[in-house]
Amino acid sequence: MSEAQAKQSKMSVAETTMIEMKNVHKWYGSFHVLKDINLTVNHGERIVVCGPSGSGKSTLIRCINRLEEHQKGQIIVEGTELTNDLKKIEVIRREVGMVFQHFNLFPHLSILENLVLAPIWVRKIPRADAEETAMKYLERVKIPEQAQKYPGQLSGGQQQRVAIARSLCMNPKVMLFDEPTSALDPEMIKEVLDVMIELAEEGMTMICVTHEMGFAKTVANRVIFMDGGEIIEQNEPHEFFENPQHERTQLFLSQILAH
Amino acid sequence: MENQDKQYEPGTHPDMPPPASEVGVYGWVYHNFASSPMNIILTIIAIFIIYITVPPLLSWTIFNAQWTGDTREACKDVTGACWPFINTWRKVIMYYQYPDDQLWRVNLPLGILAVGIAALVIPKVPFKGFITLFMLIGFPVISYFLFVGGSFGLEVIETPKWGGLYLTLVIAIVGIVTSLPIGIVLALGRRSNMPVIKACSVGFIELWRGVPLITVLFMASVMFPLFMPEGVNFDKLLRALVGVSLFSAAYMAEVVRGGLQAIPKGQYEGAMALGLNFPKMMYFIIMPQALKLVIPGIVNTFIGLFKDTTLVLIIGLFDFLGAIQLAGTNPKWLGYNVEGYVFAAFIYWCFCFSMSRYSQHLEKKLHTGH
């Protein structure tokens, strides 16, 4: 047992694999939404997933913390395989932070309460420590003065920054971003992207579903293009944008970069 | 006038006060009573209706009423209400046949209840958590031993002697306090993914909602004992309490379910993504929002329940209204039923209106600007 564990930890250090998806399939009813997904994410990697709407990119990252259930294949996060075992799902969700398109802050709780709730009740951190951490992250996303307000009193950009801070308070090993800027007014997109760029510079493992190609060029070390539930092409950003191989990638890029 | 005509450079236009028709007493009167010809007509009709109804009501209940005395002779030459009727029968209306020398056993818990509720309602009072805990656990236990007796050297008071406003409060409060948690459980059951739990919840809710409360009470008091083995006998009041509680719980379940359906999927996902398990997600995130949304519906059910307690009369329990009716059948006081009913209506209204006001206060307090 201990030998196996030792081997396990040695392997993960050697390969530094964080998330592994092997032959993952998913169906919504009879609709085949993810087809044979194979993806390995290493520690510290920053991956941008793009593709037309309905291509399955959101579903892909939502499978990683089991907001969606896959029906075939394997998803292994930090050595724990996702199954129907609720305990394992909770373990993985503790380590995987997620930021949503519509923020999903809890409107009945103050900003500070939004931030400390999970650390206190899931991580069992004493309230004083949790609040200290929360204030630290609120300062990092540059809105410590909003701690006592409610989400409804903040702008969209501020809410999304709070949502990022809320995820960080759980001290996750990887952050998933599901179109974090799609619901924001144009002048608020930058303040959220700035926070994400800072996070990337600190070495956080990130998987971002986004249409912000500028962000992809600046921070990603791999861009994945999905269409029709498949990973069509993946490459490092410079090659991906300058020299796309697949014609569907070329079409997609020509459409979003045209204007 | 000069101000209005003045031209400003782009970007320098100052904020100006609104026109007189929008603010002040004039604005208020104009907007509320006379903003259009139709509005003016409605205002006049409303004033007329108030004029023909309110003065006679006031003169009957207050100005021409008899307030003192303890026999009906005091009301001989009075054109208004005869309030000595209520005064004479106050003990029956309040406690029915609860023994005179044991009334403290009712009054003490009612006093604690009043103080407890006041402490919970008034925002400044500290230790709300402890007070809530005491009122939900300590208070019912104390009340039970005092009301029923049979221990600590207290004499046993059979429930058929309970009655009046006291009985109404017992049924209403037990019903209110038990129906909400049972309703929440049923609502969660009805939304469950597990088919058996879902079917049971749906079956329970639809069965209880589908029959009139009178039927439930009849079943509880007449049919239920027939199914029990010989010698096993539950108290009639207890059976009525269980009936009323489960009946309102079925209604409550649907109210709570309405709230649950209004919570966006994103709230569940946000909670799950943070690693909260189902009970914690429900307790911290979903239920507080869902219950807040349906405060009007919950209070509506409470108010309905409070007034429905009068139906226990048909299984032979003399609640507040029953006791008043009983007093009206006394040969010495025949013909004073109207006073009794008006008084009953007033007391019911006071309780229900208080609940309504408190719920509005709660809604405002819990509003967080979204």
XYZ file of C-alpha atoms in Angstrom:
629
model
C 0.000 0.000 0.000
C 2.642 2.464 1.128
C 4.804 1.360 -1.742
C 2.017 2.008 -4.175
C 1.413 5.419 -2.643
C 5.083 6.243 -2.853
C 5.117 5.174 -6.451
C 1.982 7.224 -7.117
C 3.429 10.402 -5.632
C 6.732 9.847 -7.372
C 4.953 9.402 -10.656
C 2.880 12.525 -10.262
C 5.972 14.500 -9.436
C 7.866 13.033 -12.342
C 5.126 13.576 -14.895
C 3.426 16.382 -12.963
C 0.074 15.432 -14.435
C -2.789 17.323 -12.870
C -5.819 16.286 -14.890
C -6.112 13.379 -17.232
C -9.095 12.677 -19.465
C -8.995 9.358 -21.301
C -11.489 8.507 -24.056
C -14.213 10.555 -22.400
C -17.676 10.439 -23.948
C -20.802 12.240 -22.845
C -24.365 12.263 -24.053
C -27.274 14.591 -23.233
C -30.082 12.126 -23.790
C -29.292 10.833 -27.270
C -27.165 13.851 -28.212
C -23.481 12.917 -28.300
C -21.920 16.062 -26.869
C -18.369 14.920 -26.055
C -16.676 12.435 -28.376
C -13.571 10.563 -27.341
C -11.874 13.399 -25.474
C -8.242 12.796 -24.570
C -6.593 15.597 -22.665
C -3.736 15.798 -20.221
C -3.160 18.933 -18.189
C 0.117 19.350 -16.344
C 0.775 21.401 -13.239
C 1.128 25.064 -14.036
C -0.301 24.737 -17.524
C -2.612 27.429 -18.834
C -5.008 26.130 -21.425
C -7.521 28.099 -23.439
C -10.413 26.173 -24.955
C -12.209 27.824 -27.855
C -14.689 26.837 -30.494
C -18.129 27.673 -31.857
C -21.112 27.623 -29.513
C -22.487 24.151 -28.910
C -19.103 22.585 -29.544
C -18.997 21.063 -26.062
C -16.232 23.245 -24.598
C -18.211 24.257 -21.488
C -19.374 20.682 -21.025
C -15.762 19.556 -21.212
C -14.580 21.659 -18.287
C -17.780 21.069 -16.330
C -17.007 17.352 -16.448
C -13.750 17.995 -14.611
C -15.540 18.929 -11.360
C -18.519 16.706 -12.071
C -21.083 19.429 -12.671
C -21.718 17.168 -15.657
C -21.410 13.417 -15.529
C -19.507 11.611 -18.279
C -20.788 8.241 -19.387
C -17.678 6.646 -20.809
C -13.948 6.961 -20.289
C -11.880 8.127 -17.350
C -11.279 11.503 -15.719
C -8.509 11.552 -13.147
C -7.839 14.719 -11.135
C -4.721 14.712 -8.961
C -4.711 10.916 -8.879
C -8.391 10.631 -7.897
C -10.711 9.159 -10.482
C -14.165 10.697 -10.808
C -16.838 8.087 -10.225
C -20.263 8.149 -8.617
C -18.518 8.056 -5.231
C -19.732 11.286 -3.568
C -16.714 11.408 -1.259
C -14.335 11.478 -4.209
C -16.404 14.110 -5.965
C -16.196 16.302 -2.856
C -12.444 15.782 -2.606
C -12.001 16.839 -6.235
C -14.335 19.826 -5.965
C -12.306 21.094 -3.020
C -9.199 21.173 -5.207
C -10.832 22.525 -8.359
C -11.992 26.139 -8.393
C -14.553 27.289 -10.904
C -15.613 30.686 -12.242
C -18.881 30.914 -14.147
C -20.214 33.097 -16.924
C -22.947 34.457 -14.650
C -20.720 34.653 -11.519
C -23.153 32.586 -9.394
C -22.415 34.587 -6.274
C -24.847 33.985 -3.421
C -27.059 37.094 -3.423
C -28.322 36.665 0.156
C -24.822 36.750 1.633
C -22.408 39.665 1.898
C -19.252 39.552 -0.203
C -17.198 38.504 2.807
C -19.678 35.744 3.694
C -19.569 34.539 0.084
C -15.818 34.186 0.434
C -15.572 32.537 3.848
C -18.524 30.130 3.650
C -16.800 27.248 1.876
C -13.432 27.591 3.664
C -15.229 27.449 7.033
C -17.722 24.663 6.296
C -15.817 22.572 3.755
C -12.179 23.121 4.712
C -13.026 23.596 8.434
C -10.804 26.671 8.708
C -11.462 28.889 11.776
C -13.565 31.951 10.898
C -10.870 34.486 11.799
C -8.329 32.810 9.506
C -10.870 32.441 6.726
C -11.733 36.136 6.931
C -8.090 37.083 6.862
C -7.561 34.983 3.722
C -10.728 36.418 2.194
C -9.535 39.992 2.726
C -6.168 39.087 1.251
C -7.812 37.849 -1.947
C -10.251 40.766 -2.072
C -7.233 43.043 -1.997
C -5.662 41.058 -4.801
C -8.727 41.557 -6.975
C -8.686 45.210 -5.846
C -12.065 45.507 -4.122
C -11.421 45.120 -0.359
C -13.736 48.095 0.312
C -16.732 46.078 -0.966
C -16.433 43.318 1.667
C -19.585 44.242 3.567
C -21.761 44.879 0.512
C -24.056 42.419 -1.212
C -23.459 41.032 -4.705
C -26.503 42.920 -6.052
C -24.797 46.214 -5.212
C -21.693 45.511 -7.316
C -21.056 45.924 -11.025
C -20.669 42.857 -13.226
C -16.907 43.180 -13.387
C -16.659 43.535 -9.629
C -18.915 40.526 -9.125
C -16.776 38.401 -11.379
C -13.649 39.465 -9.509
C -15.379 38.498 -6.257
C -16.232 35.142 -7.820
C -12.573 34.599 -8.689
C -11.568 35.571 -5.148
C -14.176 33.194 -3.764
C -12.682 30.300 -5.677
C -9.158 31.238 -4.638
C -10.161 31.256 -0.954
C -10.497 27.473 -1.194
C -6.831 27.387 -2.210
C -7.519 25.286 -5.330
C -4.852 23.495 -7.326
C -6.527 24.273 -10.617
C -8.981 26.936 -11.765
C -11.653 26.413 -14.399
C -13.051 29.485 -16.152
C -16.312 29.032 -18.055
C -16.609 32.082 -20.352
C -15.837 34.453 -17.476
C -16.139 37.641 -19.542
C -19.045 36.757 -21.852
C -21.723 38.340 -19.667
C -19.785 41.540 -18.975
C -20.076 45.001 -20.465
C -17.069 45.775 -22.683
C -15.491 48.251 -20.269
C -15.470 45.639 -17.503
C -13.810 42.835 -19.423
C -10.324 44.221 -18.925
C -10.501 44.378 -15.126
C -11.416 40.684 -15.021
C -8.812 39.653 -17.581
C -6.148 41.575 -15.634
C -6.912 39.488 -12.555
C -6.744 36.301 -14.605
C -3.451 37.295 -16.183
C -1.990 38.022 -12.759
C -3.170 34.629 -11.583
C -1.533 32.958 -14.573
C 1.738 34.756 -13.901
C 1.769 33.316 -10.393
C 1.747 29.820 -11.848
C -1.852 28.764 -11.277
C -3.003 25.844 -13.400
C -5.880 27.191 -15.473
C -8.329 25.942 -18.049
C -10.287 28.789 -19.638
C -13.181 28.579 -22.014
C -13.122 32.022 -23.573
C -13.431 33.972 -26.771
C -10.798 36.485 -25.657
C -8.119 35.666 -28.199
C -5.872 38.405 -26.880
C -5.895 36.666 -23.517
C -5.128 33.349 -25.204
C -2.120 34.848 -26.994
C -0.769 36.483 -23.834
C -1.078 33.797 -21.210
C -1.944 30.399 -22.678
C 0.707 27.792 -23.280
C -1.774 25.688 -25.204
C -4.906 26.518 -27.180
C -7.486 23.820 -27.838
C -10.039 24.127 -30.597
C -13.252 22.127 -30.250
C -16.047 21.566 -32.725
C -18.923 19.088 -32.728
C -17.843 17.566 -29.408
C -14.324 16.734 -30.572
C -10.929 18.262 -29.966
C -10.066 19.244 -33.523
C -6.693 20.798 -32.973
C -4.384 21.872 -30.172
C -1.174 23.800 -30.303
C 0.886 26.442 -28.563
C -0.763 29.837 -29.186
C 1.627 31.340 -31.702
C 1.434 28.331 -34.014
C -2.288 27.968 -33.361
C -3.147 31.466 -34.510
C -0.501 31.885 -37.222
C -0.629 28.454 -38.718
C -3.866 26.592 -38.028
C -3.800 23.116 -39.534
C -7.410 22.085 -39.757
C -9.806 23.841 -42.108
C -12.488 24.163 -39.431
C -9.966 25.916 -37.211
C -9.083 28.233 -40.063
C -12.749 29.006 -40.672
C -13.387 29.669 -36.969
C -10.362 31.915 -36.620
C -11.207 33.846 -39.764
C -14.689 34.464 -38.381
C -13.703 35.669 -34.930
C -10.607 37.613 -35.976
C -12.268 39.248 -38.990
C -13.457 42.301 -37.105
C -38.249 80.154 -16.530
C -34.865 81.687 -17.209
C -33.274 78.492 -15.975
C -35.184 76.331 -18.421
C -34.253 78.426 -21.369
C -30.620 78.687 -20.527
C -28.277 76.805 -22.839
C -25.381 74.795 -21.485
C -22.147 73.666 -23.073
C -22.247 69.878 -23.741
C -21.172 68.005 -20.600
C -21.887 70.873 -18.196
C -25.641 70.487 -17.700
C -26.328 70.561 -13.935
C -28.936 68.425 -12.086
C -32.156 70.437 -11.686
C -35.019 70.064 -9.211
C -38.084 68.224 -10.562
C -41.239 70.203 -11.474
C -43.723 70.975 -8.669
C -46.214 68.323 -9.845
C -43.720 65.563 -8.931
C -42.906 66.431 -5.314
C -44.398 67.654 -2.018
C -47.976 67.514 -0.746
C -49.336 68.880 -3.990
C -47.523 66.240 -6.051
C -48.654 63.444 -3.757
C -52.310 64.495 -3.792
C -52.212 65.073 -7.522
C -50.680 61.672 -8.319
C -52.781 59.670 -5.887
C -56.216 61.250 -6.093
C -56.650 63.505 -9.069
C -54.242 62.679 -11.881
C -57.063 62.008 -14.394
C -60.868 62.439 -14.654
C -61.308 58.725 -13.887
C -59.102 59.070 -10.844
C -61.187 62.005 -9.606
C -64.414 59.993 -9.992
C -62.909 57.046 -8.125
C -61.728 59.347 -5.335
C -65.242 60.739 -4.921
C -66.807 57.257 -4.919
C -64.295 56.065 -2.344
C -64.990 59.034 -0.069
C -68.718 58.340 -0.358
C -68.309 54.661 0.552
C -66.209 55.591 3.563
C -68.825 58.159 4.579
C -71.747 55.688 4.537
C -69.921 52.801 6.257
C -67.434 54.060 8.807
C -69.521 56.467 10.982
C -72.310 53.909 11.684
C -69.720 51.245 12.467
C -67.901 53.528 14.886
C -71.098 54.656 16.591
C -72.257 51.047 17.091
C -68.947 49.680 18.311
C -67.716 52.685 20.304
C -69.803 55.814 20.754
C -73.248 54.290 21.388
C -71.951 51.108 23.004
C -72.374 50.039 26.601
C -68.975 49.410 28.177
C -69.724 48.707 31.859
C -71.966 46.448 33.878
C -72.197 42.696 34.294
C -75.801 41.846 33.403
C -77.801 42.277 30.235
C -79.959 44.816 32.072
C -77.079 47.277 31.726
C -77.680 47.236 27.968
C -81.428 47.885 28.107
C -81.506 51.365 26.603
C -78.361 51.077 24.494
C -78.538 51.325 20.681
C -74.918 50.220 20.145
C -72.946 47.151 21.135
C -73.298 45.510 24.520
C -69.717 44.809 25.573
C -70.599 43.508 29.057
C -71.448 40.314 27.183
C -67.761 39.779 26.411
C -66.672 40.930 29.843
C -69.034 38.540 31.629
C -67.906 35.554 29.616
C -64.199 36.442 29.438
C -63.072 33.412 31.413
C -64.919 30.990 29.119
C -63.792 32.834 25.989
C -60.197 32.737 27.154
C -59.904 29.352 28.894
C -63.250 27.494 28.538
C -63.429 24.938 31.398
C -59.829 25.058 32.568
C -60.148 25.064 36.409
C -60.092 28.551 37.904
C -57.432 27.787 40.489
C -55.111 26.323 37.835
C -55.234 29.182 35.348
C -51.635 30.202 36.138
C -50.604 27.019 34.334
C -51.986 28.546 31.144
C -51.025 32.146 31.841
C -47.379 31.476 32.642
C -46.570 29.810 29.283
C -48.619 32.420 27.418
C -46.574 35.092 29.205
C -43.313 33.359 28.306
C -44.554 33.088 24.735
C -45.354 36.796 24.553
C -41.958 37.756 25.988
C -40.166 35.264 23.739
C -41.842 36.488 20.577
C -41.226 40.108 21.540
C -37.544 39.315 22.151
C -37.260 37.669 18.743
C -39.130 40.364 16.882
C -37.406 43.413 18.408
C -34.111 43.778 16.555
C -32.074 45.175 19.453
C -32.480 42.220 21.825
C -29.275 40.133 21.970
C -28.872 36.315 22.254
C -31.437 35.630 19.517
C -29.926 32.200 18.914
C -30.382 31.077 22.515
C -33.886 32.533 22.687
C -34.886 30.718 19.483
C -33.451 27.465 20.809
C -35.330 27.876 24.092
C -38.592 28.759 22.376
C -38.341 25.753 20.062
C -37.240 23.161 22.635
C -37.499 24.355 26.240
C -40.756 26.241 25.910
C -42.866 23.421 24.396
C -41.636 20.987 27.072
C -42.438 23.390 29.917
C -45.814 24.207 28.394
C -46.673 20.557 27.935
C -46.019 19.670 31.567
C -47.896 22.727 32.825
C -50.891 22.321 30.515
C -51.384 18.581 30.921
C -50.250 18.095 34.498
C -49.878 14.698 36.148
C -46.285 15.276 37.194
C -44.462 17.574 39.630
C -47.559 17.349 41.861
C -49.779 19.112 39.346
C -53.285 17.782 38.931
C -54.189 16.318 35.545
C -56.366 18.568 33.382
C -58.096 16.559 30.655
C -57.976 18.141 27.205
C -61.805 18.279 26.879
C -61.610 21.036 29.482
C -59.220 23.063 27.351
C -60.760 25.663 25.149
C -61.240 29.302 24.269
C -58.521 31.509 22.855
C -56.039 29.360 24.744
C -56.976 26.275 22.682
C -56.918 28.300 19.472
C -53.361 29.408 20.257
C -52.258 25.873 21.129
C -53.561 24.466 17.846
C -52.341 27.379 15.732
C -48.847 27.493 17.223
C -48.339 23.732 17.133
C -49.584 23.749 13.558
C -47.353 26.650 12.514
C -44.218 25.338 14.193
C -44.555 21.783 12.880
C -45.936 22.428 9.405
C -42.968 24.475 8.156
C -40.242 21.858 8.747
C -42.480 19.007 7.565
C -43.385 21.088 4.510
C -39.706 21.725 3.717
C -38.941 18.009 3.915
C -41.916 17.201 1.677
C -40.906 19.860 -0.844
C -37.363 18.487 -1.018
C -38.811 14.988 -1.325
C -40.992 16.033 -4.198
C -37.982 17.423 -6.061
C -35.815 14.415 -5.265
C -34.265 12.318 -8.028
C -35.054 9.147 -6.108
C -38.343 7.794 -7.494
C -39.589 6.180 -4.270
C -39.049 9.286 -2.149
C -40.560 11.447 -4.850
C -43.625 9.231 -5.213
C -44.200 9.147 -1.451
C -43.951 12.930 -1.185
C -46.242 13.552 -4.135
C -48.730 11.002 -2.813
C -48.744 12.523 0.657
C -49.086 16.095 -0.569
C -51.826 15.368 -3.082
C -53.781 13.211 -0.638
C -53.809 15.833 2.119
C -54.366 18.750 -0.190
C -57.164 16.959 -1.936
C -59.451 16.608 1.064
C -61.159 19.335 3.091
C -59.811 20.019 6.581
C -63.221 19.087 8.000
C -62.809 15.625 6.521
C -59.362 15.326 8.032
C -60.671 16.325 11.451
C -63.626 13.930 11.195
C -61.331 11.117 10.171
C -59.047 11.941 13.091
C -61.800 12.052 15.662
C -64.305 9.446 14.442
C -62.646 7.042 12.032
C -59.155 6.826 13.461
C -60.212 5.196 16.789
C -62.033 2.457 14.861
C -58.744 1.319 13.316
C -56.976 1.231 16.665
C -56.861 -1.969 18.706
C -59.112 -2.221 21.736
C -57.911 -0.095 24.634
C -55.499 2.008 22.633
C -56.753 5.547 22.770
C -55.110 8.738 21.663
C -56.257 12.031 23.004
C -58.785 13.747 20.723
C -56.907 17.048 20.812
C -53.675 15.280 19.926
C -55.361 13.682 16.922
C -56.721 17.056 15.832
C -53.255 18.604 16.230
C -51.665 15.929 14.057
C -54.414 16.375 11.466
C -54.073 20.154 11.325
C -50.255 19.978 11.184
C -50.085 17.462 8.357
C -52.835 19.263 6.475
C -50.955 22.578 6.540
C -47.649 20.812 5.905
C -49.005 19.658 2.534
C -49.844 23.253 1.624
C -46.536 24.467 2.982
C -44.690 21.905 0.864
C -46.113 23.395 -2.313
C -45.292 26.937 -1.201
C -41.702 25.959 -0.440
C -41.442 24.060 -3.723
C -42.466 27.248 -5.504
C -39.527 28.982 -3.852
C -37.124 26.187 -4.722
C -38.129 26.347 -8.365
C -37.327 30.047 -8.490
C -33.680 29.495 -7.497
C -31.485 29.538 -10.614
C -29.433 26.459 -11.460
C -26.311 28.586 -11.137
C -26.778 28.817 -7.374
C -26.620 25.037 -7.084
C -23.611 24.917 -9.381
C -21.819 27.699 -7.518
C -22.346 25.858 -4.246
C -21.343 22.468 -5.621
C -18.243 23.838 -7.309
C -17.079 25.108 -3.902
C -17.346 21.568 -2.527
C -20.478 22.042 -0.421
C -22.344 18.754 -0.040
C -26.112 18.503 -0.443
C -27.177 19.289 3.155
C -24.781 22.239 3.440
C -25.775 23.555 0.029
C -29.447 23.400 0.986
C -28.924 24.900 4.441
C -26.579 27.749 3.545
C -27.416 28.605 -0.036
C -30.690 27.310 -1.419
C -33.153 27.300 1.493
C -32.401 30.813 2.792
C -33.072 32.217 -0.663
C -36.067 30.007 -1.436
C -37.775 30.644 1.910
C -37.153 34.377 1.647
C -38.815 34.415 -1.753
C -41.930 32.701 -0.463
C -42.372 34.580 2.821
C -45.710 35.950 1.529
C -46.873 32.437 0.698
C -45.680 30.986 3.984
C -47.409 33.685 6.006
C -50.481 33.236 3.850
C -50.556 29.568 4.851
C -49.979 30.473 8.511
C -52.862 32.928 8.456
C -55.103 30.390 6.754
C -54.127 27.818 9.349
C -54.797 30.235 12.196
C -58.331 30.840 11.019
C -58.958 27.199 10.078
C -58.447 26.215 13.698
C -62.083 27.261 14.216
C -63.096 24.058 12.420
C -62.164 21.959 15.458
C -65.578 23.012 16.756
C -67.151 20.298 14.609
C -65.298 17.564 16.482
C -66.446 18.963 19.795
C -63.515 21.131 20.823
C -64.517 24.592 21.974
C -61.916 26.951 20.601
C -62.104 30.746 20.756
C -65.031 31.058 18.351
C -66.735 27.985 19.798
C -66.544 29.394 23.313
C -68.073 32.693 22.155
C -70.892 30.864 20.416
C -71.448 28.803 23.537
C -71.716 31.969 25.605
C -74.281 33.305 23.140
C -76.534 30.287 23.743
C -76.780 30.980 27.464
C -80.448 31.790 28.224
C -79.439 34.897 30.167
C -77.580 36.344 27.190
C -79.617 35.336 24.172
C -79.450 37.819 21.323
C -75.911 39.096 21.834
C -74.241 36.928 19.245
C -73.360 39.901 17.055
C -71.140 41.366 19.767
C -69.485 37.980 20.121
C -68.805 37.620 16.409
C -67.536 41.179 16.042
C -65.214 40.652 18.981
C -64.024 37.324 17.534
C -63.435 38.921 14.137
C -61.450 41.708 15.765
C -59.203 39.335 17.709
C -58.582 37.075 14.690
C -57.839 40.161 12.629
C -55.318 41.405 15.215
C -53.397 38.147 15.153
C -53.449 37.796 11.376
C -52.600 41.436 10.748
C -49.639 41.183 13.138
C -48.330 38.184 11.230
C -48.791 40.038 7.974
C -46.966 43.149 9.206
C -44.117 41.110 10.627
C -43.710 39.271 7.335
C -43.494 42.567 5.473
C -40.884 43.783 7.934
C -38.960 40.543 7.422
C -39.080 40.893 3.647
C -37.624 44.389 3.869
C -34.977 43.335 6.354
C -33.833 40.404 4.238
C -33.772 42.352 0.999
C -30.193 42.553 -0.224
C -30.593 44.568 -3.379
C -30.940 42.029 -6.140
